[in-house]
Amino acid sequence: MLSSLHLRSILLPCILSLTAGAALGQSATSIFSPAASPAQWEYGLSMLVLSVTLVIFLVVGGLLLYAVIRFRQRPEDSEREPPQIYGSEQIELSWTVIPILIVVMLFLSTTRVILETEAAAKPASALDVTVIGHQFWWEFRYPKYGVVTANELHVPMSDPARPTPTYLAMSSADVSHSFWVPRLAGKMDVIPNRLNTMWIDPWAPGLYLGQCAQYCGTQHAKMLLRVYAQSPADFAAWIKQQQQPADQDLSNNSAAAEGRTVFMHSACINCHTITGTPATGRFGPDLTHLASRDTIASGPVQNTAENLRKWIDNPDSMKPGVLMPSMHLNDHDLDVITAYLTTLH
Amino acid sequence: MANSTPVMEAIDQTIESKRRPPSDVITEWVSTVDHKKIGIMYIVYALIFLLIAGVEAIIMRIQLAVPNNDFVSPQVFNRMFTMHGTTMVFFVGIPVLFGYGNYLVPLMIGARDMAFPRLNAFGFWISAFGGLLLYFSFFGGDGLYGAGSAPDVGWFAYAPLTAKVFSPGNNTDYWTLGVLLSGIGTTATALNTVTTVISMRCRGMTMGRLPLFTWLMLITSSMIFVVVSPLTAAQIMLILDRYLGSHFFDTQAGGSAVLWMHFFWIFGHPEVYVLVLPAFGFVNEIIPVFSRKAAFGYPAMVAASAGIGFVSLSVWAHHMFTVGLGPAGNTFFVFSTMVISVPTGIKIFNWLGTLWGGKIIFTVPMLFCIAFLFQFLVAGLTGIMLAAAPFDWQLGNSYFVVAHFHYVLVGAIVFGLFAAFYYWYPKITGRMMSETLGKWHFWLFVIGFHLCFDFMHIPGLLGMPRRIYTYEASRGWETLNLIVSVGAIFQGVAVLILVYNLVRSYYRGEKAGRDPWDAWTLEWAVPSPPPVYNFAIDPSVNSRRPLWDLKHPEEPDSDYE
């Protein structure tokens, strides 16, 4: 029975690492598959720290295991107490000095990565994006391009020859949040009355998932985050498209035109902006190019007409605790507003 | 009495009736100032809260067992993790450790009571009232329906989520006042413990001969003065913000969210050591007895513990690596945090030194101590990972952190505590606990613990943040979460076995006698349970192991000091 305790203390880390290894390949948010420099450097440091701590675990754990097995009381033992040892200065000094050396080594490696990341020079080619955290969604503003979007951040990929990192200047409109896309970088808190910055330089195009990592109230769980890294050409095209007015001439689409009227005459416009219309609210996500996004409700729901209608009808049923109220619209109004919103490409 | 007047007789009778011992059990316990009774009350009260907080944990784990679950609503989940954390830290951890401190310290140093018996009773009752107030929140507001208005701001209660505008109603006030009261009680008991150890030691009990548990209670209690005061100050500032219009943490009016973090973690991080040092104390007492060896390197043990207590005061901002402290701030707190692993390492090696060359007897308390050693080793190593700030930028606020600190709080502290239950139960009640049930408890708990907290590290590495009530199935977290939940249920069952064992052994346990473990410290010199006055004559000691000297006059410890 005792040996199974020892067996477990050996076996468990092995099972753990095997399971972890298997799981790592499948997760879109694994910190062990970095796709940008900060995440890469953090990964490098984590490998160093993991190897050092693994060695310490094996050595100290092994000694403990040996002591427990070797020095257990056996039936054939004499009644006498074992010889008493009250201490040994040399031994105690050695297990003080060696840990100090290990600590100094780890400290220096850590400091280097901190400086590399936090004190990196900002190239002139960097893209600036303002990130604003809200309960429970993200606002992204591109000051240079006059583009505002929500929940889905588009950034250009950065190749080493011509680096175009994205610098995120972050603050919060209400409570504290935390911006975390594990494959791109570690998290950075998004705090009211405080401007934090971080940068990312995705190497490969694609979708990188993340989510808010600071408890921010009832719906913290569904404050998801999507980063689309695009080739410079695709990114330029996306910016161009976002700069176009989305509110089109709707004279040949009567349902959408009616939906626009209903929208503009309801309380929706107090919270939402649609550029070029009377809707200029800032409390909720900017809807100017809503139909160009893949998801609604800050990530958990696919952006389809059906989901959008359900969402407008009763947001709380899809995301309990969301701050968007149900507008108590009738079926007809729901249909036409949905028709209008799906035209906002 | 022959020539006394009726008036004087009446006075005598009144005095007599006042002197009469309390007749019923409740009055006896409510009015007691005996350190042993207060210690027992602390322990029982903590056990009750342990069961409640355990139920809250199980509710959370059922909710997270499968993705997109709707077993509880998001708000109920948020209340569960807030109450679980607050309860475990303030109404289980501190009371149970102080309960043992209260019970054991006077016995171990050969005193008849604590220095301030009434302050002791005050400390207990005000803490207990804090716990009741916190849980009364379930009946406040909208009542039990929807879990009442229990706090849902997290045990860390970060500003500005606690500001009136983001947290209307009374739930945050229940949290603030409940914790504030428990802090007052804790400070009173800490003051009492320090005074007792400094001034109530028996003849020959020099500081260099204090039992290690007493040393650790002394260090812990001294830390409490320094760390509970900022928390109390912050609680009062929060109350001022919420009711009197001040703006310390009210960011809508220009207050600072980061200020709250500093205040909170100046308390919150040393608090981990406040909890773990007494657990070290248990292990320091139990491992030598069941290895049949004197503690290896006593002076180094004491110095390392004091060092941990001291350095722990300068590590709080490692909870804030992602706040944007900048490279200088981050580097300082990386260093101070990593440095703490040196004295911690010394303690582990000294325990190893104590085991080395011993005759290890695997009683239930010793089994818990051995599991403690391995688990504490892992907890320390994941702590080093989190201390490396850039690694922490990834791991912070993820499930990896939840796994890490449960390794400390459960793998080390609760295991130390379980060892203490089995080890001192015979002293407290006069009866042994069942070893068979104890082994069931141990194995179920160890298996549950490892299923739960080993696997919990991985979702963190896979990007799962903590404090989320649900998650999508597509992230690769679901199997791991199911395993974790199964492990949690194992641990719940094991604790029920412990409770059954505690109750059953009280009535049917084998009689223990004075010294069932053949131990060495003074508490084993008095009958079990000890009489109210502890020692019929004041003891006097010559070494760190007074009972060893009595049993082995041919080779007394005093020769080696």
PDB file of C-alpha atoms in Angstrom, chain A residues 1-2 4-6 8-9 12-13 15-17 19-20 23-24 26-32 38-39 41-42 45-47 49-50 52-54 56-57 60-73 77-88 91-92 95-96 99-100 103-104 106-107 110-111 113-115 117-119 135 173-176 178 180-194 196 209-222 224-225 299-301 318-321, chain B residues 68 74-75 78 81-82 152-154 156 158-161 166 250-258 261 291-301 321-327 330-332 334-335 338-339 341-342 345-346 348-350 352-353 355-362 367 370-371 373-374 377-378 381 384-385 387-398 439 442-443 446-447 450 454-455 457-458 460-470 472 474-477 480 518 520 544-545 548 552 555-557 560:
ATOM      1  CA  MET A   1       0.000   0.000   0.000  1.00  0.00           C
ATOM      2  CA  LEU A   2       2.813   2.329   0.869  1.00  0.00           C
ATOM      3  CA  SER A   4       1.688   2.647  -4.248  1.00  0.00           C
ATOM      4  CA  LEU A   5       1.967   6.091  -2.671  1.00  0.00           C
ATOM      5  CA  HIS A   6       5.495   6.335  -3.979  1.00  0.00           C
ATOM      6  CA  ARG A   8       1.857   7.460  -7.647  1.00  0.00           C
ATOM      7  CA  SER A   9       4.225  10.279  -6.920  1.00  0.00           C
ATOM      8  CA  LEU A  12       1.403  10.967 -11.814  1.00  0.00           C
ATOM      9  CA  PRO A  13       3.789  13.526 -13.273  1.00  0.00           C
ATOM     10  CA  ILE A  15       0.665  10.658 -16.844  1.00  0.00           C
ATOM     11  CA  LEU A  16       0.261  14.379 -16.403  1.00  0.00           C
ATOM     12  CA  SER A  17       2.855  15.230 -18.996  1.00  0.00           C
ATOM     13  CA  THR A  19      -2.019  13.940 -21.144  1.00  0.00           C
ATOM     14  CA  ALA A  20      -0.715  17.467 -21.443  1.00  0.00           C
ATOM     15  CA  ALA A  23      -3.987  17.917 -25.229  1.00  0.00           C
ATOM     16  CA  LEU A  24      -1.506  20.525 -26.430  1.00  0.00           C
ATOM     17  CA  GLN A  26      -5.650  20.028 -29.914  1.00  0.00           C
ATOM     18  CA  SER A  27      -6.088  23.356 -28.191  1.00  0.00           C
ATOM     19  CA  ALA A  28      -6.334  26.640 -30.059  1.00  0.00           C
ATOM     20  CA  THR A  29      -5.225  28.481 -26.937  1.00  0.00           C
ATOM     21  CA  SER A  30      -2.211  26.460 -25.798  1.00  0.00           C
ATOM     22  CA  ILE A  31       0.657  28.561 -24.451  1.00  0.00           C
ATOM     23  CA  PHE A  32       3.006  25.924 -25.869  1.00  0.00           C
ATOM     24  CA  PRO A  38       6.367  37.726 -26.860  1.00  0.00           C
ATOM     25  CA  ALA A  39       4.673  34.339 -26.648  1.00  0.00           C
ATOM     26  CA  TRP A  41      10.097  34.286 -25.509  1.00  0.00           C
ATOM     27  CA  GLU A  42       7.721  33.366 -22.716  1.00  0.00           C
ATOM     28  CA  LEU A  45      11.664  30.873 -20.509  1.00  0.00           C
ATOM     29  CA  SER A  46       8.948  28.445 -19.482  1.00  0.00           C
ATOM     30  CA  MET A  47      10.910  25.545 -20.977  1.00  0.00           C
ATOM     31  CA  VAL A  49      12.038  26.931 -15.758  1.00  0.00           C
ATOM     32  CA  LEU A  50      10.197  23.660 -16.363  1.00  0.00           C
ATOM     33  CA  VAL A  52      15.112  23.214 -13.839  1.00  0.00           C
ATOM     34  CA  THR A  53      12.097  22.486 -11.637  1.00  0.00           C
ATOM     35  CA  LEU A  54      11.720  19.003 -13.116  1.00  0.00           C
ATOM     36  CA  ILE A  56      14.773  19.552  -8.656  1.00  0.00           C
ATOM     37  CA  PHE A  57      11.578  17.501  -8.390  1.00  0.00           C
ATOM     38  CA  VAL A  60      14.445  15.931  -4.021  1.00  0.00           C
ATOM     39  CA  GLY A  61      11.434  13.713  -4.658  1.00  0.00           C
ATOM     40  CA  GLY A  62      13.790  10.793  -5.248  1.00  0.00           C
ATOM     41  CA  LEU A  63      15.633  11.432  -1.992  1.00  0.00           C
ATOM     42  CA  LEU A  64      12.351  11.670  -0.086  1.00  0.00           C
ATOM     43  CA  LEU A  65      11.111   8.477  -1.678  1.00  0.00           C
ATOM     44  CA  TYR A  66      14.347   6.701  -0.864  1.00  0.00           C
ATOM     45  CA  ALA A  67      14.262   7.901   2.739  1.00  0.00           C
ATOM     46  CA  VAL A  68      10.669   6.806   3.237  1.00  0.00           C
ATOM     47  CA  ILE A  69      11.310   3.320   1.841  1.00  0.00           C
ATOM     48  CA  ARG A  70      14.783   2.752   3.220  1.00  0.00           C
ATOM     49  CA  PHE A  71      14.142   3.977   6.741  1.00  0.00           C
ATOM     50  CA  ARG A  72      10.728   2.485   7.390  1.00  0.00           C
ATOM     51  CA  GLN A  73      10.378   0.489  10.543  1.00  0.00           C
ATOM     52  CA  ASP A  77      14.222  -4.028  13.918  1.00  0.00           C
ATOM     53  CA  SER A  78      15.423  -3.819  17.479  1.00  0.00           C
ATOM     54  CA  GLU A  79      13.440  -1.928  20.086  1.00  0.00           C
ATOM     55  CA  ARG A  80      16.187   0.674  20.387  1.00  0.00           C
ATOM     56  CA  GLU A  81      15.675   4.186  19.136  1.00  0.00           C
ATOM     57  CA  PRO A  82      17.726   5.027  16.041  1.00  0.00           C
ATOM     58  CA  PRO A  83      20.883   7.091  16.580  1.00  0.00           C
ATOM     59  CA  GLN A  84      20.032  10.746  16.940  1.00  0.00           C
ATOM     60  CA  ILE A  85      21.496  13.359  14.608  1.00  0.00           C
ATOM     61  CA  TYR A  86      20.772  16.914  15.651  1.00  0.00           C
ATOM     62  CA  GLY A  87      22.130  18.688  12.577  1.00  0.00           C
ATOM     63  CA  SER A  88      25.204  19.249  10.469  1.00  0.00           C
ATOM     64  CA  ILE A  91      25.167  19.692   4.964  1.00  0.00           C
ATOM     65  CA  GLU A  92      22.829  22.534   5.851  1.00  0.00           C
ATOM     66  CA  TRP A  95      21.485  22.943   0.746  1.00  0.00           C
ATOM     67  CA  THR A  96      21.358  26.659   1.320  1.00  0.00           C
ATOM     68  CA  PRO A  99      19.399  26.767  -4.075  1.00  0.00           C
ATOM     69  CA  ILE A 100      20.747  30.333  -3.953  1.00  0.00           C
ATOM     70  CA  VAL A 103      17.668  31.166  -7.850  1.00  0.00           C
ATOM     71  CA  VAL A 104      20.244  33.631  -9.167  1.00  0.00           C
ATOM     72  CA  LEU A 106      16.614  31.736 -12.850  1.00  0.00           C
ATOM     73  CA  PHE A 107      16.359  35.359 -11.800  1.00  0.00           C
ATOM     74  CA  THR A 110      13.745  35.923 -16.154  1.00  0.00           C
ATOM     75  CA  THR A 111      14.984  39.493 -16.060  1.00  0.00           C
ATOM     76  CA  VAL A 113      12.931  38.136 -20.949  1.00  0.00           C
ATOM     77  CA  ILE A 114      11.192  40.903 -18.997  1.00  0.00           C
ATOM     78  CA  LEU A 115      13.491  43.497 -20.508  1.00  0.00           C
ATOM     79  CA  THR A 117       9.532  42.195 -23.947  1.00  0.00           C
ATOM     80  CA  GLU A 118       8.734  45.280 -21.921  1.00  0.00           C
ATOM     81  CA  ALA A 119      11.603  47.471 -23.054  1.00  0.00           C
ATOM     82  CA  GLN A 135     -18.608  44.696 -19.320  1.00  0.00           C
ATOM     83  CA  ALA A 173     -14.459  51.981 -19.426  1.00  0.00           C
ATOM     84  CA  ASP A 174     -15.780  50.299 -16.292  1.00  0.00           C
ATOM     85  CA  VAL A 175     -14.123  47.556 -14.215  1.00  0.00           C
ATOM     86  CA  SER A 176     -10.792  45.774 -14.666  1.00  0.00           C
ATOM     87  CA  SER A 178      -7.442  41.403 -18.871  1.00  0.00           C
ATOM     88  CA  TRP A 180      -5.218  37.377 -23.152  1.00  0.00           C
ATOM     89  CA  VAL A 181      -4.551  35.624 -26.443  1.00  0.00           C
ATOM     90  CA  PRO A 182      -2.230  32.824 -25.280  1.00  0.00           C
ATOM     91  CA  ARG A 183      -0.617  32.028 -28.641  1.00  0.00           C
ATOM     92  CA  LEU A 184       0.343  35.667 -29.228  1.00  0.00           C
ATOM     93  CA  ALA A 185       1.435  36.967 -25.815  1.00  0.00           C
ATOM     94  CA  GLY A 186       0.862  36.735 -22.114  1.00  0.00           C
ATOM     95  CA  LYS A 187      -2.004  38.668 -20.640  1.00  0.00           C
ATOM     96  CA  MET A 188      -2.079  42.348 -19.783  1.00  0.00           C
ATOM     97  CA  ASP A 189      -4.655  43.834 -17.441  1.00  0.00           C
ATOM     98  CA  VAL A 190      -7.048  46.440 -18.764  1.00  0.00           C
ATOM     99  CA  ILE A 191      -7.678  48.814 -15.875  1.00  0.00           C
ATOM    100  CA  PRO A 192      -9.785  51.964 -15.599  1.00  0.00           C
ATOM    101  CA  ASN A 193      -7.829  55.208 -15.185  1.00  0.00           C
ATOM    102  CA  ARG A 194      -4.663  53.549 -16.362  1.00  0.00           C
ATOM    103  CA  ASN A 196      -1.232  49.785 -20.244  1.00  0.00           C
ATOM    104  CA  LEU A 209      -8.521  32.841 -29.776  1.00  0.00           C
ATOM    105  CA  GLY A 210      -8.413  34.335 -26.346  1.00  0.00           C
ATOM    106  CA  GLN A 211     -10.646  35.752 -23.670  1.00  0.00           C
ATOM    107  CA  CYS A 212     -10.867  38.118 -20.741  1.00  0.00           C
ATOM    108  CA  ALA A 213      -8.706  36.809 -17.902  1.00  0.00           C
ATOM    109  CA  GLN A 214      -9.746  39.116 -15.084  1.00  0.00           C
ATOM    110  CA  TYR A 215     -13.021  38.486 -13.285  1.00  0.00           C
ATOM    111  CA  CYS A 216     -15.183  41.408 -14.370  1.00  0.00           C
ATOM    112  CA  GLY A 217     -18.697  40.549 -13.228  1.00  0.00           C
ATOM    113  CA  THR A 218     -21.575  38.233 -14.037  1.00  0.00           C
ATOM    114  CA  GLN A 219     -20.681  37.419 -17.628  1.00  0.00           C
ATOM    115  CA  HIS A 220     -16.913  37.312 -17.342  1.00  0.00           C
ATOM    116  CA  ALA A 221     -17.012  33.805 -18.834  1.00  0.00           C
ATOM    117  CA  LYS A 222     -18.334  34.903 -22.219  1.00  0.00           C
ATOM    118  CA  LEU A 224     -14.242  36.132 -25.574  1.00  0.00           C
ATOM    119  CA  LEU A 225     -11.669  37.580 -27.889  1.00  0.00           C
ATOM    120  CA  GLY A 299     -17.563  35.670 -29.360  1.00  0.00           C
ATOM    121  CA  PRO A 300     -19.779  32.826 -28.138  1.00  0.00           C
ATOM    122  CA  VAL A 301     -22.487  33.070 -30.833  1.00  0.00           C
ATOM    123  CA  MET A 318     -28.001  33.694 -24.838  1.00  0.00           C
ATOM    124  CA  LYS A 319     -25.684  35.418 -22.392  1.00  0.00           C
ATOM    125  CA  PRO A 320     -27.214  35.667 -18.915  1.00  0.00           C
ATOM    126  CA  GLY A 321     -26.100  38.830 -17.161  1.00  0.00           C
TER     127      GLY A 321
ATOM    128  CA  ASN B  68     -21.876  24.723 -21.679  1.00  0.00           C
ATOM    129  CA  PRO B  74     -23.554  32.575 -13.827  1.00  0.00           C
ATOM    130  CA  GLN B  75     -24.412  34.684 -10.817  1.00  0.00           C
ATOM    131  CA  ASN B  78     -19.823  33.674  -9.057  1.00  0.00           C
ATOM    132  CA  PHE B  81     -16.436  30.915  -5.847  1.00  0.00           C
ATOM    133  CA  THR B  82     -16.555  34.122  -3.821  1.00  0.00           C
ATOM    134  CA  ASP B 152     -20.197  37.784  -5.928  1.00  0.00           C
ATOM    135  CA  VAL B 153     -17.095  39.951  -6.197  1.00  0.00           C
ATOM    136  CA  GLY B 154     -14.497  37.251  -5.567  1.00  0.00           C
ATOM    137  CA  PHE B 156     -10.095  39.340  -3.618  1.00  0.00           C
ATOM    138  CA  TYR B 158     -11.024  43.878  -6.756  1.00  0.00           C
ATOM    139  CA  ALA B 159     -11.918  47.525  -7.165  1.00  0.00           C
ATOM    140  CA  PRO B 160     -13.854  48.924  -8.877  1.00  0.00           C
ATOM    141  CA  LEU B 161     -16.155  45.911  -9.190  1.00  0.00           C
ATOM    142  CA  PHE B 166     -20.996  48.024 -10.171  1.00  0.00           C
ATOM    143  CA  ASP B 250     -13.993  54.482  -7.039  1.00  0.00           C
ATOM    144  CA  THR B 251     -12.479  54.741 -10.497  1.00  0.00           C
ATOM    145  CA  GLN B 252     -15.542  56.501 -11.910  1.00  0.00           C
ATOM    146  CA  ALA B 253     -14.544  59.431  -9.702  1.00  0.00           C
ATOM    147  CA  GLY B 254     -10.805  59.135 -10.325  1.00  0.00           C
ATOM    148  CA  GLY B 255      -9.955  56.576  -7.635  1.00  0.00           C
ATOM    149  CA  SER B 256      -7.385  53.842  -8.142  1.00  0.00           C
ATOM    150  CA  ALA B 257      -8.053  50.178  -8.841  1.00  0.00           C
ATOM    151  CA  VAL B 258      -4.378  49.343  -8.397  1.00  0.00           C
ATOM    152  CA  MET B 261      -4.626  45.488  -5.275  1.00  0.00           C
ATOM    153  CA  SER B 291      10.653   8.789  12.578  1.00  0.00           C
ATOM    154  CA  ARG B 292      11.815   8.383  16.157  1.00  0.00           C
ATOM    155  CA  LYS B 293      14.372  11.145  15.554  1.00  0.00           C
ATOM    156  CA  ALA B 294      14.911  14.598  16.989  1.00  0.00           C
ATOM    157  CA  ALA B 295      14.182  17.321  14.437  1.00  0.00           C
ATOM    158  CA  PHE B 296      17.222  17.745  12.208  1.00  0.00           C
ATOM    159  CA  GLY B 297      18.771  21.213  12.310  1.00  0.00           C
ATOM    160  CA  TYR B 298      16.442  22.883  14.807  1.00  0.00           C
ATOM    161  CA  PRO B 299      18.143  26.324  14.627  1.00  0.00           C
ATOM    162  CA  ALA B 300      18.044  26.282  10.814  1.00  0.00           C
ATOM    163  CA  MET B 301      14.351  25.288  10.921  1.00  0.00           C
ATOM    164  CA  PHE B 321       2.769  40.974 -12.787  1.00  0.00           C
ATOM    165  CA  THR B 322       0.068  41.685 -15.364  1.00  0.00           C
ATOM    166  CA  VAL B 323      -0.988  45.026 -13.928  1.00  0.00           C
ATOM    167  CA  GLY B 324       1.696  46.912 -15.799  1.00  0.00           C
ATOM    168  CA  LEU B 325       4.215  47.535 -13.019  1.00  0.00           C
ATOM    169  CA  GLY B 326       6.952  48.042 -15.574  1.00  0.00           C
ATOM    170  CA  PRO B 327      10.287  46.208 -15.822  1.00  0.00           C
ATOM    171  CA  ASN B 330       8.436  43.301 -12.026  1.00  0.00           C
ATOM    172  CA  THR B 331      12.119  42.484 -11.604  1.00  0.00           C
ATOM    173  CA  PHE B 332      12.119  43.340  -7.899  1.00  0.00           C
ATOM    174  CA  VAL B 334      10.559  38.298  -9.262  1.00  0.00           C
ATOM    175  CA  PHE B 335      13.638  38.397  -7.094  1.00  0.00           C
ATOM    176  CA  MET B 338      12.263  33.504  -5.930  1.00  0.00           C
ATOM    177  CA  VAL B 339      14.358  34.147  -2.836  1.00  0.00           C
ATOM    178  CA  SER B 341      12.246  29.327  -2.197  1.00  0.00           C
ATOM    179  CA  VAL B 342      15.617  29.168  -0.398  1.00  0.00           C
ATOM    180  CA  GLY B 345      13.979  24.483   0.473  1.00  0.00           C
ATOM    181  CA  ILE B 346      15.912  24.419   3.750  1.00  0.00           C
ATOM    182  CA  ILE B 348      12.129  20.484   3.081  1.00  0.00           C
ATOM    183  CA  PHE B 349      15.734  19.305   3.322  1.00  0.00           C
ATOM    184  CA  ASN B 350      15.619  19.407   7.107  1.00  0.00           C
ATOM    185  CA  LEU B 352      14.395  14.905   4.817  1.00  0.00           C
ATOM    186  CA  GLY B 353      17.276  14.998   7.298  1.00  0.00           C
ATOM    187  CA  LEU B 355      13.526  11.085   8.145  1.00  0.00           C
ATOM    188  CA  TRP B 356      17.055   9.971   7.219  1.00  0.00           C
ATOM    189  CA  GLY B 357      18.313   7.167   9.440  1.00  0.00           C
ATOM    190  CA  GLY B 358      15.031   7.028  11.368  1.00  0.00           C
ATOM    191  CA  LYS B 359      12.567   4.244  12.020  1.00  0.00           C
ATOM    192  CA  ILE B 360       9.549   5.499  10.151  1.00  0.00           C
ATOM    193  CA  ILE B 361       6.203   4.322  11.529  1.00  0.00           C
ATOM    194  CA  PHE B 362       3.320   4.740   9.100  1.00  0.00           C
ATOM    195  CA  LEU B 367       0.939   9.193   6.068  1.00  0.00           C
ATOM    196  CA  ILE B 370       4.600  12.189   3.904  1.00  0.00           C
ATOM    197  CA  ALA B 371       2.009  13.128   1.285  1.00  0.00           C
ATOM    198  CA  LEU B 373       6.176  16.569   1.769  1.00  0.00           C
ATOM    199  CA  PHE B 374       5.745  15.472  -1.838  1.00  0.00           C
ATOM    200  CA  LEU B 377       7.574  20.117  -3.050  1.00  0.00           C
ATOM    201  CA  VAL B 378       5.424  20.298  -6.196  1.00  0.00           C
ATOM    202  CA  LEU B 381       8.151  24.268  -7.801  1.00  0.00           C
ATOM    203  CA  ILE B 384       8.864  29.166  -8.931  1.00  0.00           C
ATOM    204  CA  MET B 385       7.245  28.906 -12.364  1.00  0.00           C
ATOM    205  CA  ALA B 387       7.538  33.755  -9.985  1.00  0.00           C
ATOM    206  CA  ALA B 388       9.169  33.946 -13.421  1.00  0.00           C
ATOM    207  CA  ALA B 389       7.130  36.982 -14.480  1.00  0.00           C
ATOM    208  CA  PRO B 390       6.967  36.342 -18.247  1.00  0.00           C
ATOM    209  CA  PHE B 391       5.789  32.773 -17.559  1.00  0.00           C
ATOM    210  CA  ASP B 392       3.259  34.269 -15.164  1.00  0.00           C
ATOM    211  CA  TRP B 393       1.962  36.607 -17.871  1.00  0.00           C
ATOM    212  CA  GLN B 394       0.698  33.412 -19.456  1.00  0.00           C
ATOM    213  CA  LEU B 395      -0.200  31.468 -16.322  1.00  0.00           C
ATOM    214  CA  GLY B 396      -1.608  34.218 -14.093  1.00  0.00           C
ATOM    215  CA  ASN B 397      -5.396  34.082 -13.621  1.00  0.00           C
ATOM    216  CA  SER B 398      -5.500  30.774 -15.446  1.00  0.00           C
ATOM    217  CA  LYS B 439      -6.610   5.038   6.055  1.00  0.00           C
ATOM    218  CA  PHE B 442      -6.204   9.164   3.521  1.00  0.00           C
ATOM    219  CA  TRP B 443      -6.292   7.069   0.362  1.00  0.00           C
ATOM    220  CA  VAL B 446      -4.915  11.429  -1.865  1.00  0.00           C
ATOM    221  CA  ILE B 447      -6.416   9.904  -4.999  1.00  0.00           C
ATOM    222  CA  HIS B 450      -4.230  14.168  -7.409  1.00  0.00           C
ATOM    223  CA  ASP B 454      -2.720  17.499 -10.970  1.00  0.00           C
ATOM    224  CA  PHE B 455      -4.997  17.622 -13.968  1.00  0.00           C
ATOM    225  CA  HIS B 457      -2.750  22.509 -14.188  1.00  0.00           C
ATOM    226  CA  ILE B 458      -3.284  21.535 -17.822  1.00  0.00           C
ATOM    227  CA  GLY B 460      -4.455  26.556 -17.503  1.00  0.00           C
ATOM    228  CA  LEU B 461      -1.621  25.787 -19.906  1.00  0.00           C
ATOM    229  CA  LEU B 462      -4.298  25.426 -22.583  1.00  0.00           C
ATOM    230  CA  GLY B 463      -5.594  28.924 -21.980  1.00  0.00           C
ATOM    231  CA  MET B 464      -8.478  28.335 -19.590  1.00  0.00           C
ATOM    232  CA  PRO B 465      -8.975  31.396 -17.367  1.00  0.00           C
ATOM    233  CA  ARG B 466     -10.228  30.984 -13.820  1.00  0.00           C
ATOM    234  CA  ARG B 467     -13.583  32.246 -12.500  1.00  0.00           C
ATOM    235  CA  ILE B 468     -15.531  31.356 -15.614  1.00  0.00           C
ATOM    236  CA  TYR B 469     -18.824  29.560 -15.034  1.00  0.00           C
ATOM    237  CA  THR B 470     -18.747  27.787 -18.364  1.00  0.00           C
ATOM    238  CA  GLU B 472     -16.912  26.117 -25.027  1.00  0.00           C
ATOM    239  CA  SER B 474     -13.941  23.396 -28.737  1.00  0.00           C
ATOM    240  CA  ARG B 475     -10.986  24.441 -26.596  1.00  0.00           C
ATOM    241  CA  GLY B 476      -9.755  20.989 -25.553  1.00  0.00           C
ATOM    242  CA  TRP B 477     -10.542  21.553 -21.854  1.00  0.00           C
ATOM    243  CA  LEU B 480      -9.584  17.464 -18.131  1.00  0.00           C
ATOM    244  CA  ASP B 518       5.459   7.941  22.721  1.00  0.00           C
ATOM    245  CA  TRP B 520       8.348  14.211  23.501  1.00  0.00           C
ATOM    246  CA  ARG B 544      13.800  20.515  23.504  1.00  0.00           C
ATOM    247  CA  ARG B 545      12.399  17.077  24.214  1.00  0.00           C
ATOM    248  CA  TRP B 548      12.584  12.073  25.956  1.00  0.00           C
ATOM    249  CA  HIS B 552      15.845   8.052  28.381  1.00  0.00           C
ATOM    250  CA  GLU B 555      21.030   9.671  27.024  1.00  0.00           C
ATOM    251  CA  PRO B 556      19.298  12.996  27.696  1.00  0.00           C
ATOM    252  CA  ASP B 557      18.900  15.512  24.912  1.00  0.00           C
ATOM    253  CA  TYR B 560      23.520  17.850  22.889  1.00  0.00           C
TER     254      TYR B 560
END
